[in-house]
PDB file of C-alpha atoms (C1' of nucleotides) in Angstrom:
ATOM      1  CA  UNK T   1      -8.339 -12.810 -23.919  1.00  0.00           C
ATOM      2  CA  UNK T   2      -7.148 -10.694 -26.998  1.00  0.00           C
ATOM      3  CA  UNK T   3      -6.848  -6.851 -26.398  1.00  0.00           C
ATOM      4  CA  UNK T   4      -8.575  -4.703 -28.601  1.00  0.00           C
ATOM      5  CA  UNK T   5      -6.992  -1.253 -29.258  1.00  0.00           C
ATOM      6  CA  UNK T   6      -8.345   1.686 -27.313  1.00  0.00           C
ATOM      7  CA  UNK T   7      -7.044   5.130 -27.565  1.00  0.00           C
ATOM      8  CA  UNK T   8      -7.250   5.493 -23.782  1.00  0.00           C
ATOM      9  CA  UNK T   9      -4.639   2.728 -23.337  1.00  0.00           C
ATOM     10  CA  UNK T  10      -2.569   3.898 -25.789  1.00  0.00           C
ATOM     11  CA  UNK T  11      -2.402   7.441 -24.243  1.00  0.00           C
ATOM     12  CA  UNK T  12      -1.577   6.037 -21.096  1.00  0.00           C
ATOM     13  CA  UNK T  13       1.545   3.911 -22.403  1.00  0.00           C
ATOM     14  CA  UNK T  14       2.557   7.258 -24.641  1.00  0.00           C
ATOM     15  CA  UNK T  15       2.170   9.244 -21.570  1.00  0.00           C
ATOM     16  CA  UNK T  16       4.423   6.968 -19.334  1.00  0.00           C
ATOM     17  CA  UNK T  17       6.933   6.559 -22.078  1.00  0.00           C
ATOM     18  CA  UNK T  18       7.615  10.030 -22.210  1.00  0.00           C
ATOM     19  CA  UNK T  19       7.610  11.029 -18.355  1.00  0.00           C
ATOM     20  CA  UNK T  20      10.272  10.598 -15.985  1.00  0.00           C
ATOM     21  CA  UNK T  21       7.894  11.269 -13.076  1.00  0.00           C
ATOM     22  CA  UNK T  22       6.922   7.773 -11.878  1.00  0.00           C
ATOM     23  CA  UNK T  23       3.545   9.025 -11.625  1.00  0.00           C
ATOM     24  CA  UNK T  24       0.655   7.654  -9.435  1.00  0.00           C
ATOM     25  CA  UNK T  25      -2.514   6.428 -10.853  1.00  0.00           C
ATOM     26  CA  UNK T  26      -4.179   9.656 -10.031  1.00  0.00           C
ATOM     27  CA  UNK T  27      -1.576  11.609 -11.913  1.00  0.00           C
ATOM     28  CA  UNK T  28      -1.836   9.531 -14.848  1.00  0.00           C
ATOM     29  CA  UNK T  29      -5.507  10.134 -14.679  1.00  0.00           C
ATOM     30  CA  UNK T  30      -5.334  14.050 -14.503  1.00  0.00           C
ATOM     31  CA  UNK T  31      -2.844  14.188 -17.459  1.00  0.00           C
ATOM     32  CA  UNK T  32      -4.601  12.021 -19.825  1.00  0.00           C
ATOM     33  CA  UNK T  33      -7.975  13.952 -18.875  1.00  0.00           C
ATOM     34  CA  UNK T  34      -6.267  16.710 -20.625  1.00  0.00           C
ATOM     35  CA  UNK T  35      -6.620  14.894 -23.901  1.00  0.00           C
ATOM     36  CA  UNK T  36      -9.741  12.868 -22.952  1.00  0.00           C
ATOM     37  CA  UNK T  37     -11.538  14.751 -20.678  1.00  0.00           C
ATOM     38  CA  UNK T  38     -14.397  12.043 -20.369  1.00  0.00           C
ATOM     39  CA  UNK T  39     -11.705   9.211 -19.138  1.00  0.00           C
ATOM     40  CA  UNK T  40     -12.675   7.658 -16.028  1.00  0.00           C
ATOM     41  CA  UNK T  41     -10.376   6.769 -13.171  1.00  0.00           C
ATOM     42  CA  UNK T  42     -11.418   3.321 -13.505  1.00  0.00           C
ATOM     43  CA  UNK T  43     -10.422   3.013 -17.192  1.00  0.00           C
ATOM     44  CA  UNK T  44      -6.983   4.414 -15.757  1.00  0.00           C
ATOM     45  CA  UNK T  45      -6.604   1.884 -13.359  1.00  0.00           C
ATOM     46  CA  UNK T  46      -7.763  -1.071 -15.430  1.00  0.00           C
ATOM     47  CA  UNK T  47      -5.441  -0.087 -18.270  1.00  0.00           C
ATOM     48  CA  UNK T  48      -2.437   0.253 -15.785  1.00  0.00           C
ATOM     49  CA  UNK T  49      -3.361  -3.252 -14.537  1.00  0.00           C
ATOM     50  CA  UNK T  50      -3.351  -4.475 -18.171  1.00  0.00           C
ATOM     51  CA  UNK T  51      -0.122  -3.085 -19.182  1.00  0.00           C
ATOM     52  CA  UNK T  52       1.766  -4.038 -16.098  1.00  0.00           C
ATOM     53  CA  UNK T  53       0.229  -7.494 -16.550  1.00  0.00           C
ATOM     54  CA  UNK T  54       1.798  -7.546 -20.140  1.00  0.00           C
ATOM     55  CA  UNK T  55       4.868  -6.128 -18.539  1.00  0.00           C
ATOM     56  CA  UNK T  56       4.686  -3.196 -21.101  1.00  0.00           C
ATOM     57  CA  UNK T  57       5.041  -0.888 -17.738  1.00  0.00           C
ATOM     58  CA  UNK T  58       6.255  -1.237 -14.401  1.00  0.00           C
ATOM     59  CA  UNK T  59       4.592  -1.021 -11.182  1.00  0.00           C
ATOM     60  CA  UNK T  60       6.557   0.393  -8.192  1.00  0.00           C
ATOM     61  CA  UNK T  61       4.582  -0.375  -5.033  1.00  0.00           C
ATOM     62  CA  UNK T  62       5.474   0.345  -1.079  1.00  0.00           C
ATOM     63  CA  UNK T  63       7.590   3.369  -1.612  1.00  0.00           C
ATOM     64  CA  UNK T  64       4.609   5.511  -0.707  1.00  0.00           C
ATOM     65  CA  UNK T  65       0.925   5.601  -0.042  1.00  0.00           C
ATOM     66  CA  UNK T  66      -0.080   4.925  -3.671  1.00  0.00           C
ATOM     67  CA  UNK T  67       1.501   2.708  -6.509  1.00  0.00           C
ATOM     68  CA  UNK T  68       3.515   4.363  -8.993  1.00  0.00           C
ATOM     69  CA  UNK T  69       4.087   3.672 -12.624  1.00  0.00           C
ATOM     70  CA  UNK T  70       7.144   3.425 -15.117  1.00  0.00           C
ATOM     71  CA  UNK T  71       6.997   3.161 -18.756  1.00  0.00           C
ATOM     72  CA  UNK T  72      10.834   2.077 -18.740  1.00  0.00           C
ATOM     73  CA  UNK T  73      10.736  -1.527 -18.462  1.00  0.00           C
ATOM     74  CA  UNK T  74      14.427  -1.960 -18.649  1.00  0.00           C
ATOM     75  CA  UNK T  75      15.405  -3.417 -15.211  1.00  0.00           C
ATOM     76  CA  UNK T  76      16.625  -0.698 -13.154  1.00  0.00           C
ATOM     77  CA  UNK T  77      16.475   0.604  -9.358  1.00  0.00           C
ATOM     78  CA  UNK T  78      14.622   3.539  -8.151  1.00  0.00           C
ATOM     79  CA  UNK T  79      15.230   6.161  -5.473  1.00  0.00           C
ATOM     80  CA  UNK T  80      12.839   7.997  -3.322  1.00  0.00           C
ATOM     81  CA  UNK T  81      13.809  11.328  -1.924  1.00  0.00           C
ATOM     82  CA  UNK T  82      12.195  11.508   1.722  1.00  0.00           C
ATOM     83  CA  UNK T  83      11.945  15.034   1.414  1.00  0.00           C
ATOM     84  CA  UNK T  84      10.248  15.901  -2.037  1.00  0.00           C
ATOM     85  CA  UNK T  85       9.009  12.247  -2.367  1.00  0.00           C
ATOM     86  CA  UNK T  86       9.962  12.314  -5.712  1.00  0.00           C
ATOM     87  CA  UNK T  87      11.220   8.961  -7.425  1.00  0.00           C
ATOM     88  CA  UNK T  88      14.488   9.066  -9.514  1.00  0.00           C
ATOM     89  CA  UNK T  89      15.973   6.447 -11.665  1.00  0.00           C
ATOM     90  CA  UNK T  90      19.280   4.914 -10.418  1.00  0.00           C
ATOM     91  CA  UNK T  91      22.141   4.403 -12.867  1.00  0.00           C
ATOM     92  CA  UNK T  92      24.227   1.765 -10.908  1.00  0.00           C
ATOM     93  CA  UNK T  93      25.530  -1.673 -11.763  1.00  0.00           C
ATOM     94  CA  UNK T  94      23.421  -5.007 -11.212  1.00  0.00           C
ATOM     95  CA  UNK T  95      23.222  -6.232  -7.541  1.00  0.00           C
ATOM     96  CA  UNK T  96      21.407  -9.442  -8.884  1.00  0.00           C
ATOM     97  CA  UNK T  97      24.186 -11.270  -6.531  1.00  0.00           C
ATOM     98  CA  UNK T  98      21.965 -10.411  -3.704  1.00  0.00           C
ATOM     99  CA  UNK T  99      19.601 -13.081  -4.598  1.00  0.00           C
ATOM    100  CA  UNK T 100      22.481 -15.724  -4.058  1.00  0.00           C
ATOM    101  CA  UNK T 101      23.531 -14.304  -0.585  1.00  0.00           C
ATOM    102  CA  UNK T 102      19.897 -14.380   0.375  1.00  0.00           C
ATOM    103  CA  UNK T 103      19.687 -18.217  -0.853  1.00  0.00           C
ATOM    104  CA  UNK T 104      22.510 -19.454   1.199  1.00  0.00           C
ATOM    105  CA  UNK T 105      21.279 -20.352   4.415  1.00  0.00           C
ATOM    106  CA  UNK T 106      17.422 -20.368   3.433  1.00  0.00           C
ATOM    107  CA  UNK T 107      15.553 -23.874   2.947  1.00  0.00           C
ATOM    108  CA  UNK T 108      13.236 -22.500   0.279  1.00  0.00           C
ATOM    109  CA  UNK T 109      14.018 -21.080  -3.046  1.00  0.00           C
ATOM    110  CA  UNK T 110      14.796 -17.256  -3.488  1.00  0.00           C
ATOM    111  CA  UNK T 111      13.859 -16.240  -7.060  1.00  0.00           C
ATOM    112  CA  UNK T 112      14.152 -12.401  -6.843  1.00  0.00           C
ATOM    113  CA  UNK T 113      13.847  -9.413  -5.115  1.00  0.00           C
ATOM    114  CA  UNK T 114      12.327  -6.166  -4.610  1.00  0.00           C
ATOM    115  CA  UNK T 115      14.432  -3.113  -3.565  1.00  0.00           C
ATOM    116  CA  UNK T 116      14.456   0.796  -3.624  1.00  0.00           C
ATOM    117  CA  UNK T 117      16.887   3.228  -2.313  1.00  0.00           C
ATOM    118  CA  UNK T 118      16.110   6.191   0.054  1.00  0.00           C
ATOM    119  CA  UNK T 119      17.626   9.471   0.832  1.00  0.00           C
ATOM    120  CA  UNK T 120      18.131  13.156  -0.170  1.00  0.00           C
ATOM    121  CA  UNK T 121      17.834  14.064  -3.874  1.00  0.00           C
ATOM    122  CA  UNK T 122      20.398  16.775  -5.080  1.00  0.00           C
ATOM    123  CA  UNK T 123      17.462  19.207  -5.631  1.00  0.00           C
ATOM    124  CA  UNK T 124      16.565  18.874  -1.836  1.00  0.00           C
ATOM    125  CA  UNK T 125      20.295  18.618  -0.042  1.00  0.00           C
TER     126      UNK T 125
ATOM    127  CA  UNK I   1       4.561  14.158  24.293  1.00  0.00           C
ATOM    128  CA  UNK I   2       5.250  11.500  26.964  1.00  0.00           C
ATOM    129  CA  UNK I   3       3.835   8.215  26.359  1.00  0.00           C
ATOM    130  CA  UNK I   4       1.203   6.619  29.104  1.00  0.00           C
ATOM    131  CA  UNK I   5       1.318   3.104  30.072  1.00  0.00           C
ATOM    132  CA  UNK I   6      -1.609   1.047  28.515  1.00  0.00           C
ATOM    133  CA  UNK I   7      -2.315  -2.710  29.139  1.00  0.00           C
ATOM    134  CA  UNK I   8      -3.404  -2.656  25.357  1.00  0.00           C
ATOM    135  CA  UNK I   9      -0.105  -1.223  23.715  1.00  0.00           C
ATOM    136  CA  UNK I  10       1.752  -3.530  26.067  1.00  0.00           C
ATOM    137  CA  UNK I  11      -0.048  -6.465  24.699  1.00  0.00           C
ATOM    138  CA  UNK I  12       0.264  -5.672  21.389  1.00  0.00           C
ATOM    139  CA  UNK I  13       4.029  -5.432  21.890  1.00  0.00           C
ATOM    140  CA  UNK I  14       4.205  -8.673  23.886  1.00  0.00           C
ATOM    141  CA  UNK I  15       2.585 -10.361  21.060  1.00  0.00           C
ATOM    142  CA  UNK I  16       4.830  -9.058  18.395  1.00  0.00           C
ATOM    143  CA  UNK I  17       7.727 -10.129  20.245  1.00  0.00           C
ATOM    144  CA  UNK I  18       6.788 -13.770  20.505  1.00  0.00           C
ATOM    145  CA  UNK I  19       5.406 -14.547  17.257  1.00  0.00           C
ATOM    146  CA  UNK I  20       7.389 -15.164  14.027  1.00  0.00           C
ATOM    147  CA  UNK I  21       4.342 -14.605  11.767  1.00  0.00           C
ATOM    148  CA  UNK I  22       4.847 -10.785  10.644  1.00  0.00           C
ATOM    149  CA  UNK I  23       1.117 -10.325  11.117  1.00  0.00           C
ATOM    150  CA  UNK I  24      -1.106  -7.724   9.751  1.00  0.00           C
ATOM    151  CA  UNK I  25      -2.839  -5.072  12.024  1.00  0.00           C
ATOM    152  CA  UNK I  26      -6.154  -6.992  11.409  1.00  0.00           C
ATOM    153  CA  UNK I  27      -4.259 -10.294  12.766  1.00  0.00           C
ATOM    154  CA  UNK I  28      -2.709  -8.326  15.707  1.00  0.00           C
ATOM    155  CA  UNK I  29      -6.200  -7.223  16.442  1.00  0.00           C
ATOM    156  CA  UNK I  30      -7.823 -10.676  16.436  1.00  0.00           C
ATOM    157  CA  UNK I  31      -5.118 -12.117  18.408  1.00  0.00           C
ATOM    158  CA  UNK I  32      -5.406  -8.938  21.161  1.00  0.00           C
ATOM    159  CA  UNK I  33      -9.193  -9.339  21.165  1.00  0.00           C
ATOM    160  CA  UNK I  34      -8.885 -12.806  22.636  1.00  0.00           C
ATOM    161  CA  UNK I  35      -7.348 -11.137  25.976  1.00  0.00           C
ATOM    162  CA  UNK I  36      -8.781  -7.665  25.566  1.00  0.00           C
ATOM    163  CA  UNK I  37     -12.334  -8.583  23.966  1.00  0.00           C
ATOM    164  CA  UNK I  38     -13.276  -4.763  23.662  1.00  0.00           C
ATOM    165  CA  UNK I  39      -9.984  -3.305  21.877  1.00  0.00           C
ATOM    166  CA  UNK I  40     -10.927  -1.381  18.812  1.00  0.00           C
ATOM    167  CA  UNK I  41      -9.059  -1.731  15.570  1.00  0.00           C
ATOM    168  CA  UNK I  42      -8.421   2.098  15.683  1.00  0.00           C
ATOM    169  CA  UNK I  43      -6.540   1.411  18.933  1.00  0.00           C
ATOM    170  CA  UNK I  44      -4.661  -1.414  17.457  1.00  0.00           C
ATOM    171  CA  UNK I  45      -3.524   0.945  14.464  1.00  0.00           C
ATOM    172  CA  UNK I  46      -2.765   4.027  16.754  1.00  0.00           C
ATOM    173  CA  UNK I  47      -0.285   1.601  18.953  1.00  0.00           C
ATOM    174  CA  UNK I  48       1.487   0.083  16.011  1.00  0.00           C
ATOM    175  CA  UNK I  49       2.243   3.525  14.735  1.00  0.00           C
ATOM    176  CA  UNK I  50       3.342   4.574  18.228  1.00  0.00           C
ATOM    177  CA  UNK I  51       5.647   1.523  18.531  1.00  0.00           C
ATOM    178  CA  UNK I  52       6.752   1.673  15.112  1.00  0.00           C
ATOM    179  CA  UNK I  53       7.765   5.406  15.681  1.00  0.00           C
ATOM    180  CA  UNK I  54       9.621   4.773  18.677  1.00  0.00           C
ATOM    181  CA  UNK I  55      11.449   1.777  16.838  1.00  0.00           C
ATOM    182  CA  UNK I  56      10.246  -0.659  19.134  1.00  0.00           C
ATOM    183  CA  UNK I  57       8.579  -2.717  16.475  1.00  0.00           C
ATOM    184  CA  UNK I  58       9.265  -2.654  12.525  1.00  0.00           C
ATOM    185  CA  UNK I  59       6.650  -1.964   9.884  1.00  0.00           C
ATOM    186  CA  UNK I  60       6.861  -3.981   6.553  1.00  0.00           C
ATOM    187  CA  UNK I  61       5.331  -2.287   3.742  1.00  0.00           C
ATOM    188  CA  UNK I  62       4.830  -2.783   0.090  1.00  0.00           C
ATOM    189  CA  UNK I  63       5.090  -6.734   0.367  1.00  0.00           C
ATOM    190  CA  UNK I  64       1.415  -7.324   0.039  1.00  0.00           C
ATOM    191  CA  UNK I  65      -2.083  -5.476   0.317  1.00  0.00           C
ATOM    192  CA  UNK I  66      -1.548  -4.664   4.027  1.00  0.00           C
ATOM    193  CA  UNK I  67       1.585  -3.407   6.038  1.00  0.00           C
ATOM    194  CA  UNK I  68       3.139  -6.298   8.427  1.00  0.00           C
ATOM    195  CA  UNK I  69       4.645  -5.913  11.752  1.00  0.00           C
ATOM    196  CA  UNK I  70       7.779  -7.557  13.015  1.00  0.00           C
ATOM    197  CA  UNK I  71       8.488  -7.405  16.895  1.00  0.00           C
ATOM    198  CA  UNK I  72      12.119  -8.034  16.040  1.00  0.00           C
ATOM    199  CA  UNK I  73      14.215  -4.983  15.269  1.00  0.00           C
ATOM    200  CA  UNK I  74      17.692  -6.279  15.001  1.00  0.00           C
ATOM    201  CA  UNK I  75      18.355  -5.634  11.163  1.00  0.00           C
ATOM    202  CA  UNK I  76      17.286  -8.352   9.110  1.00  0.00           C
ATOM    203  CA  UNK I  77      15.842  -9.034   5.873  1.00  0.00           C
ATOM    204  CA  UNK I  78      12.603 -10.836   4.956  1.00  0.00           C
ATOM    205  CA  UNK I  79      11.076 -13.193   2.344  1.00  0.00           C
ATOM    206  CA  UNK I  80       7.551 -13.272   0.808  1.00  0.00           C
ATOM    207  CA  UNK I  81       6.367 -16.677  -0.426  1.00  0.00           C
ATOM    208  CA  UNK I  82       4.474 -15.842  -3.478  1.00  0.00           C
ATOM    209  CA  UNK I  83       2.412 -18.919  -3.228  1.00  0.00           C
ATOM    210  CA  UNK I  84       1.373 -18.754   0.523  1.00  0.00           C
ATOM    211  CA  UNK I  85       1.909 -15.274   1.012  1.00  0.00           C
ATOM    212  CA  UNK I  86       3.923 -15.878   4.383  1.00  0.00           C
ATOM    213  CA  UNK I  87       6.605 -13.666   5.309  1.00  0.00           C
ATOM    214  CA  UNK I  88       9.796 -15.297   6.560  1.00  0.00           C
ATOM    215  CA  UNK I  89      12.828 -13.870   8.099  1.00  0.00           C
ATOM    216  CA  UNK I  90      16.225 -14.555   6.372  1.00  0.00           C
ATOM    217  CA  UNK I  91      19.511 -15.315   8.190  1.00  0.00           C
ATOM    218  CA  UNK I  92      21.826 -13.642   5.686  1.00  0.00           C
ATOM    219  CA  UNK I  93      25.015 -11.617   5.672  1.00  0.00           C
ATOM    220  CA  UNK I  94      24.686  -8.040   5.233  1.00  0.00           C
ATOM    221  CA  UNK I  95      24.108  -6.526   1.904  1.00  0.00           C
ATOM    222  CA  UNK I  96      24.814  -2.725   3.115  1.00  0.00           C
ATOM    223  CA  UNK I  97      27.270  -2.648   0.315  1.00  0.00           C
ATOM    224  CA  UNK I  98      24.325  -1.891  -2.007  1.00  0.00           C
ATOM    225  CA  UNK I  99      24.069   1.610  -0.743  1.00  0.00           C
ATOM    226  CA  UNK I 100      27.428   2.456  -2.050  1.00  0.00           C
ATOM    227  CA  UNK I 101      26.731   1.058  -5.214  1.00  0.00           C
ATOM    228  CA  UNK I 102      23.697   3.029  -5.613  1.00  0.00           C
ATOM    229  CA  UNK I 103      25.426   6.168  -4.657  1.00  0.00           C
ATOM    230  CA  UNK I 104      28.532   5.930  -7.269  1.00  0.00           C
ATOM    231  CA  UNK I 105      26.681   7.812 -10.088  1.00  0.00           C
ATOM    232  CA  UNK I 106      23.946   9.512  -8.273  1.00  0.00           C
ATOM    233  CA  UNK I 107      24.036  13.197  -7.870  1.00  0.00           C
ATOM    234  CA  UNK I 108      22.193  13.078  -4.159  1.00  0.00           C
ATOM    235  CA  UNK I 109      22.671  10.934  -1.293  1.00  0.00           C
ATOM    236  CA  UNK I 110      21.684   7.599  -0.695  1.00  0.00           C
ATOM    237  CA  UNK I 111      21.134   6.921   2.894  1.00  0.00           C
ATOM    238  CA  UNK I 112      19.621   3.510   2.801  1.00  0.00           C
ATOM    239  CA  UNK I 113      17.421   0.588   1.107  1.00  0.00           C
ATOM    240  CA  UNK I 114      14.315  -1.146   1.465  1.00  0.00           C
ATOM    241  CA  UNK I 115      14.605  -4.573   0.129  1.00  0.00           C
ATOM    242  CA  UNK I 116      12.525  -7.935   0.519  1.00  0.00           C
ATOM    243  CA  UNK I 117      13.079 -11.260  -1.264  1.00  0.00           C
ATOM    244  CA  UNK I 118      10.587 -13.506  -2.710  1.00  0.00           C
ATOM    245  CA  UNK I 119      10.173 -16.813  -4.103  1.00  0.00           C
ATOM    246  CA  UNK I 120       8.611 -20.247  -2.891  1.00  0.00           C
ATOM    247  CA  UNK I 121       9.252 -21.290   0.948  1.00  0.00           C
ATOM    248  CA  UNK I 122      10.347 -24.832   1.607  1.00  0.00           C
ATOM    249  CA  UNK I 123       6.799 -25.695   2.642  1.00  0.00           C
ATOM    250  CA  UNK I 124       5.290 -24.627  -0.845  1.00  0.00           C
ATOM    251  CA  UNK I 125       8.077 -26.139  -3.165  1.00  0.00           C
TER     252      UNK I 125
ATOM    253  C1'  DT P   1     -22.297  -8.914 -34.880  1.00  0.00           C
ATOM    254  C1'  DT P   2     -19.493 -10.026 -31.157  1.00  0.00           C
ATOM    255  C1'  DT P   3     -16.820  -9.236 -27.521  1.00  0.00           C
ATOM    256  C1'  DG P   4     -13.593  -6.250 -25.037  1.00  0.00           C
ATOM    257  C1'  DA P   5     -13.335  -1.426 -23.343  1.00  0.00           C
ATOM    258  C1'  DT P   6     -15.461   2.538 -21.358  1.00  0.00           C
ATOM    259  C1'  DG P   7     -17.919   5.649 -18.027  1.00  0.00           C
ATOM    260  C1'  DC P   8     -19.813   6.446 -14.041  1.00  0.00           C
ATOM    261  C1'  DA P   9     -21.293   5.243  -9.468  1.00  0.00           C
ATOM    262  C1'  DA P  10     -21.172   2.088  -5.983  1.00  0.00           C
ATOM    263  C1'  DA P  11     -18.713  -1.025  -3.425  1.00  0.00           C
ATOM    264  C1'  DT P  12     -13.880  -2.775  -1.156  1.00  0.00           C
ATOM    265  C1'  DG P  13     -10.277  -3.097   1.770  1.00  0.00           C
ATOM    266  C1'  DT P  14      -7.155  -0.444   4.527  1.00  0.00           C
ATOM    267  C1'  DT P  15      -5.937   2.880   7.604  1.00  0.00           C
ATOM    268  C1'  DT P  16      -7.002   7.263   9.959  1.00  0.00           C
ATOM    269  C1'  DT P  17      -9.445  10.347  12.723  1.00  0.00           C
ATOM    270  C1'  DG P  18     -13.123  12.937  15.474  1.00  0.00           C
ATOM    271  C1'  DC P  19     -15.206  12.710  19.691  1.00  0.00           C
ATOM    272  C1'  DA P  20     -16.997  11.689  24.509  1.00  0.00           C
ATOM    273  C1'  DT P  21     -15.272   8.858  27.798  1.00  0.00           C
ATOM    274  C1'  DG P  22     -11.722   6.376  30.735  1.00  0.00           C
ATOM    275  C1'  DC P  23      -7.359   5.711  33.180  1.00  0.00           C
ATOM    276  C1'  DA P  24      -2.523   6.527  34.238  1.00  0.00           C
ATOM    277  C1'  DA P  25       0.341   9.910  36.283  1.00  0.00           C
TER     278       DA P  25
ATOM    279  C1'  DT Y   1      -6.726  16.850  38.198  1.00  0.00           C
ATOM    280  C1'  DT Y   2      -4.355  16.940  33.387  1.00  0.00           C
ATOM    281  C1'  DG Y   3      -4.007  15.121  29.182  1.00  0.00           C
ATOM    282  C1'  DC Y   4      -2.811  10.852  26.936  1.00  0.00           C
ATOM    283  C1'  DA Y   5      -5.430   6.480  25.511  1.00  0.00           C
ATOM    284  C1'  DT Y   6      -9.432   4.074  24.502  1.00  0.00           C
ATOM    285  C1'  DG Y   7     -13.805   2.455  21.917  1.00  0.00           C
ATOM    286  C1'  DC Y   8     -16.850   3.485  18.556  1.00  0.00           C
ATOM    287  C1'  DA Y   9     -18.145   4.874  14.291  1.00  0.00           C
ATOM    288  C1'  DA Y  10     -17.367   7.824  10.529  1.00  0.00           C
ATOM    289  C1'  DA Y  11     -14.308   9.262   7.087  1.00  0.00           C
ATOM    290  C1'  DA Y  12     -10.346   9.383   4.121  1.00  0.00           C
ATOM    291  C1'  DC Y  13      -7.592   6.926   0.617  1.00  0.00           C
ATOM    292  C1'  DA Y  14      -6.614   3.932  -3.151  1.00  0.00           C
ATOM    293  C1'  DT Y  15      -8.075   0.546  -5.821  1.00  0.00           C
ATOM    294  C1'  DT Y  16     -11.721  -2.557  -7.653  1.00  0.00           C
ATOM    295  C1'  DT Y  17     -16.114  -3.829  -9.890  1.00  0.00           C
ATOM    296  C1'  DG Y  18     -21.260  -4.217 -11.651  1.00  0.00           C
ATOM    297  C1'  DC Y  19     -23.556  -2.494 -15.275  1.00  0.00           C
ATOM    298  C1'  DA Y  20     -25.168  -0.634 -19.366  1.00  0.00           C
ATOM    299  C1'  DT Y  21     -23.582   1.223 -23.206  1.00  0.00           C
ATOM    300  C1'  DC Y  22     -19.615   2.212 -27.050  1.00  0.00           C
ATOM    301  C1'  DA Y  23     -16.516   0.825 -30.194  1.00  0.00           C
ATOM    302  C1'  DA Y  24     -12.709  -2.324 -32.181  1.00  0.00           C
ATOM    303  C1'  DA Y  25     -12.541  -6.432 -35.145  1.00  0.00           C
TER     304       DA Y  25
END
DNA sequence: TTTGATGCAAATGTTTTGCATGCAA
DNA sequence: TTGCATGCAAAACATTTGCATCAAA
């Protein structure tokens, strides 16, 4: 299945590349609607799924009620402020070694992990 | 708000203490219904929320579509098999030090982390 | 032309909630 | 008795999907 260009998908990717807000699908929708007032939420979801599948964006799930999206696909970790619920990027050294720790006594094969940190951001403390 | 005893809540807690399956609310519902055929899904959800709030059980979220629950409240990590979608307990040494790593260059305060591992369980490989 | 993409609305899956009734304290 | 807990059904959310139409290639 080859992809066809679409202005809507391009706008979504562009928006995600230029924000640090880790927006939800709904927030992406509201923002893109300012440029394309007729875009539908379904289209936003379909494109977010396509882009995440192609690994052109990241999907962050389990942090809050809705999934969030990140245009920065470099491996990095996230922080959730338990007060303002904002998601921030963390600048930290790799913790890939925790996979090895998890593997030690495990009969199957650990391939990776999903991690986010939480606490209070500097705006809220 | 003091809690009143209820057979339903007791049965839910009992069930979670004696299974290693990390069931979803719906699976808890189906199991409890064998003893209390009239219990409603709403009651299951309300009690899972109460028990999780009182920290008598753990809620695991973001691993899959629905939240899962664990009667074992000792701190431990979980593994999600990407093939059979089962959740297993991991017997591994502490990785609490990753909070310190995350804190190093961070302007706010990192208080904890949420982590699960994934890969292929021994039944599936 | 052909086929993927869109907009719209309806459907889905999960979880919460309003309300009258039931039951523990 | 008082008021939390329950069962039931409806509502609330987040996300997906069917379908007719639109637009890239």
